[in-house]
PDB file of C-alpha atoms in Angstrom:
ATOM      1  CA  MET A 372     -26.251 -18.177  15.148  1.00 51.00           C
ATOM      2  CA  ILE A 373     -25.851 -18.101  11.354  1.00 56.00           C
ATOM      3  CA  LYS A 374     -24.744 -14.486  11.560  1.00 54.00           C
ATOM      4  CA  MET A 375     -21.921 -15.488  13.916  1.00 55.00           C
ATOM      5  CA  LEU A 376     -20.752 -18.264  11.597  1.00 56.00           C
ATOM      6  CA  THR A 377     -20.771 -16.116   8.459  1.00 56.00           C
ATOM      7  CA  ARG A 378     -19.203 -13.010  10.000  1.00 60.00           C
ATOM      8  CA  ARG A 379     -16.017 -12.055   8.212  1.00 68.00           C
ATOM      9  CA  THR A 380     -12.883 -11.563  10.213  1.00 85.00           C
ATOM     10  CA  TYR A 381     -11.237  -8.232   9.569  1.00 91.00           C
ATOM     11  CA  ILE A 382      -7.806  -7.391  10.881  1.00 91.00           C
ATOM     12  CA  GLN A 383      -5.746  -4.207  10.924  1.00 95.00           C
ATOM     13  CA  TYR A 384      -2.963  -4.271   8.333  1.00 97.00           C
ATOM     14  CA  ASP A 385       0.020  -1.978   8.797  1.00 98.00           C
ATOM     15  CA  VAL A 386       0.432  -0.348   5.364  1.00 98.00           C
ATOM     16  CA  THR A 387       3.292   1.836   4.118  1.00 97.00           C
ATOM     17  CA  LEU A 388       3.174   3.645   0.762  1.00 97.00           C
ATOM     18  CA  PHE A 389       6.279   4.278  -1.340  1.00 96.00           C
ATOM     19  CA  GLN A 390       6.353   6.619  -4.327  1.00 95.00           C
ATOM     20  CA  THR A 391       8.962   8.104  -6.617  1.00 93.00           C
ATOM     21  CA  PRO A 392       9.465  11.872  -6.741  1.00 89.00           C
ATOM     22  CA  LYS A 393       8.135  11.975 -10.311  1.00 89.00           C
ATOM     23  CA  HIS A 394       4.997  10.261 -11.572  1.00 86.00           C
ATOM     24  CA  ARG A 395       5.511   6.776 -13.143  1.00 81.00           C
ATOM     25  CA  GLU A 396       9.232   6.452 -12.473  1.00 87.00           C
ATOM     26  CA  ARG A 397      10.413   2.941 -11.705  1.00 85.00           C
ATOM     27  CA  LYS A 398      13.332   3.721  -9.352  1.00 87.00           C
ATOM     28  CA  GLY A 399      13.980   5.987  -6.404  1.00 89.00           C
ATOM     29  CA  HIS A 400      10.998   5.154  -4.205  1.00 91.00           C
ATOM     30  CA  LYS A 401      10.673   6.954  -0.880  1.00 93.00           C
ATOM     31  CA  GLN A 402       8.264   6.357   1.960  1.00 95.00           C
ATOM     32  CA  VAL A 403       5.397   8.866   1.761  1.00 97.00           C
ATOM     33  CA  TYR A 404       2.799   7.573   4.240  1.00 98.00           C
ATOM     34  CA  ARG A 405       2.070   4.908   6.831  1.00 98.00           C
ATOM     35  CA  THR A 406      -1.371   3.901   8.084  1.00 97.00           C
ATOM     36  CA  THR A 407      -3.523   0.947   9.092  1.00 97.00           C
ATOM     37  CA  ILE A 408      -6.185  -0.534   6.842  1.00 97.00           C
ATOM     38  CA  GLN A 409      -8.929  -2.842   8.076  1.00 95.00           C
ATOM     39  CA  ALA A 410      -9.489  -5.743   5.673  1.00 96.00           C
ATOM     40  CA  GLY A 411     -10.194  -9.463   5.494  1.00 94.00           C
ATOM     41  CA  SER A 412      -7.202 -10.388   3.312  1.00 95.00           C
ATOM     42  CA  ARG A 413      -4.078  -8.918   1.724  1.00 96.00           C
ATOM     43  CA  GLU A 414      -5.891  -8.621  -1.603  1.00 97.00           C
ATOM     44  CA  GLN A 415      -8.752  -6.733   0.016  1.00 97.00           C
ATOM     45  CA  CYS A 416      -6.208  -4.545   1.831  1.00 97.00           C
ATOM     46  CA  LEU A 417      -4.618  -3.604  -1.509  1.00 98.00           C
ATOM     47  CA  GLN A 418      -8.032  -2.778  -3.000  1.00 97.00           C
ATOM     48  CA  GLU A 419      -8.972  -0.677   0.017  1.00 97.00           C
ATOM     49  CA  THR A 420      -5.608   1.115  -0.027  1.00 98.00           C
ATOM     50  CA  PHE A 421      -5.984   1.941  -3.721  1.00 97.00           C
ATOM     51  CA  SER A 422      -9.526   3.173  -3.152  1.00 96.00           C
ATOM     52  CA  GLN A 423      -8.585   5.296  -0.152  1.00 97.00           C
ATOM     53  CA  PHE A 424      -5.660   7.024  -1.861  1.00 97.00           C
ATOM     54  CA  ASN A 425      -7.373   7.596  -5.223  1.00 96.00           C
ATOM     55  CA  VAL A 426     -10.667   9.125  -4.065  1.00 95.00           C
ATOM     56  CA  THR A 427     -10.224  12.754  -3.037  1.00 94.00           C
ATOM     57  CA  ASP A 428     -12.825  12.607  -0.255  1.00 95.00           C
ATOM     58  CA  ARG A 429     -11.167   9.559   1.359  1.00 96.00           C
ATOM     59  CA  ILE A 430      -7.549  10.799   1.416  1.00 96.00           C
ATOM     60  CA  PRO A 431      -6.342  11.560   4.964  1.00 96.00           C
ATOM     61  CA  PRO A 432      -5.747  15.284   5.592  1.00 95.00           C
ATOM     62  CA  ASN A 433      -2.073  14.745   6.540  1.00 96.00           C
ATOM     63  CA  TYR A 434      -1.255  12.735   3.380  1.00 96.00           C
ATOM     64  CA  ARG A 435       1.348  14.571   1.264  1.00 92.00           C
ATOM     65  CA  GLY A 436       1.791  12.059  -1.556  1.00 95.00           C
ATOM     66  CA  ARG A 437      -0.060  11.901  -4.856  1.00 95.00           C
ATOM     67  CA  PHE A 438      -2.747   9.506  -6.079  1.00 95.00           C
ATOM     68  CA  LEU A 439      -1.506   5.918  -6.284  1.00 95.00           C
ATOM     69  CA  SER A 440      -0.396   5.088  -9.804  1.00 94.00           C
ATOM     70  CA  THR A 441       1.623   2.618 -11.839  1.00 93.00           C
ATOM     71  CA  TRP A 442       4.966   1.593 -10.288  1.00 94.00           C
ATOM     72  CA  ASP A 443       4.045   2.762  -6.756  1.00 95.00           C
ATOM     73  CA  ILE A 444       4.768   0.237  -3.987  1.00 95.00           C
ATOM     74  CA  VAL A 445       2.750  -0.823  -0.956  1.00 97.00           C
ATOM     75  CA  LEU A 446       4.303  -2.648   1.995  1.00 96.00           C
ATOM     76  CA  ILE A 447       1.917  -4.732   4.093  1.00 97.00           C
ATOM     77  CA  ASP A 448       3.581  -5.545   7.416  1.00 95.00           C
ATOM     78  CA  GLU A 449       1.882  -8.397   9.265  1.00 93.00           C
ATOM     79  CA  GLY A 450       4.347  -8.406  12.168  1.00 89.00           C
ATOM     80  CA  ARG A 451       5.356 -12.007  12.836  1.00 92.00           C
ATOM     81  CA  GLY A 452       3.406 -12.994   9.717  1.00 91.00           C
ATOM     82  CA  GLY A 453       6.002 -11.274   7.537  1.00 93.00           C
ATOM     83  CA  GLN A 454       6.323  -8.283   5.259  1.00 94.00           C
ATOM     84  CA  TYR A 455       4.825  -8.286   1.782  1.00 96.00           C
ATOM     85  CA  TYR A 456       5.683  -5.802  -0.958  1.00 96.00           C
ATOM     86  CA  PHE A 457       3.324  -5.176  -3.867  1.00 97.00           C
ATOM     87  CA  GLN A 458       3.888  -2.954  -6.874  1.00 95.00           C
ATOM     88  CA  LEU A 459       1.082  -1.480  -8.939  1.00 95.00           C
ATOM     89  CA  GLN A 460       1.788  -2.474 -12.519  1.00 93.00           C
ATOM     90  CA  PRO A 461      -0.333  -2.436 -15.653  1.00 94.00           C
ATOM     91  CA  GLY A 462      -2.867  -5.168 -14.907  1.00 94.00           C
ATOM     92  CA  GLY A 463      -2.978  -4.839 -11.124  1.00 95.00           C
ATOM     93  CA  TRP A 464      -0.928  -5.432  -7.989  1.00 97.00           C
ATOM     94  CA  PHE A 465       2.031  -7.794  -8.271  1.00 96.00           C
ATOM     95  CA  PRO A 466       4.211  -9.105  -5.422  1.00 95.00           C
ATOM     96  CA  ILE A 467       7.853  -8.049  -5.506  1.00 94.00           C
ATOM     97  CA  ASN A 468      10.766  -9.417  -3.487  1.00 89.00           C
ATOM     98  CA  ARG A 469      12.309  -6.253  -2.112  1.00 74.00           C
ATOM     99  CA  ILE A 470      12.590  -2.527  -2.460  1.00 67.00           C
ATOM    100  CA  ILE A 471      15.692  -0.337  -2.552  1.00 63.00           C
ATOM    101  CA  LEU A 472      15.096   2.963  -0.810  1.00 58.00           C
ATOM    102  CA  PHE A 473      17.149   6.107  -1.168  1.00 51.00           C
ATOM    103  CA  THR A 474      17.837   8.329   1.790  1.00 46.00           C
ATOM    104  CA  ASP A 475      17.991  12.090   1.377  1.00 47.00           C
ATOM    105  CA  ARG A 476      21.795  11.863   1.252  1.00 44.00           C
ATOM    106  CA  GLU A 477      21.808   9.317  -1.606  1.00 45.00           C
ATOM    107  CA  GLY A 478      18.895  10.542  -3.760  1.00 42.00           C
TER     108      GLY A 478
END
């Protein structure tokens, strides 16, 4: 009974990674990968995403981006719960209001 009451609820978060063509640039982000991450909260989802895409053995074989680094952006789409953008800055993940993406024709 206690196990049932203390069990954490994990949900699947729809996560999209955005990176710039060159390392540590602040503008010109493009979508590089989309996946689902199982986590108990947005904060845990960000930690898991960082861990998955910065440990060589955990990176999916079809991932073509680079390790996550400063100024990269993660979109967590919770469907009807909303979309949340976070940017990796010195000191951790910080929420941002929006992202401007460049298409191949503009960039």
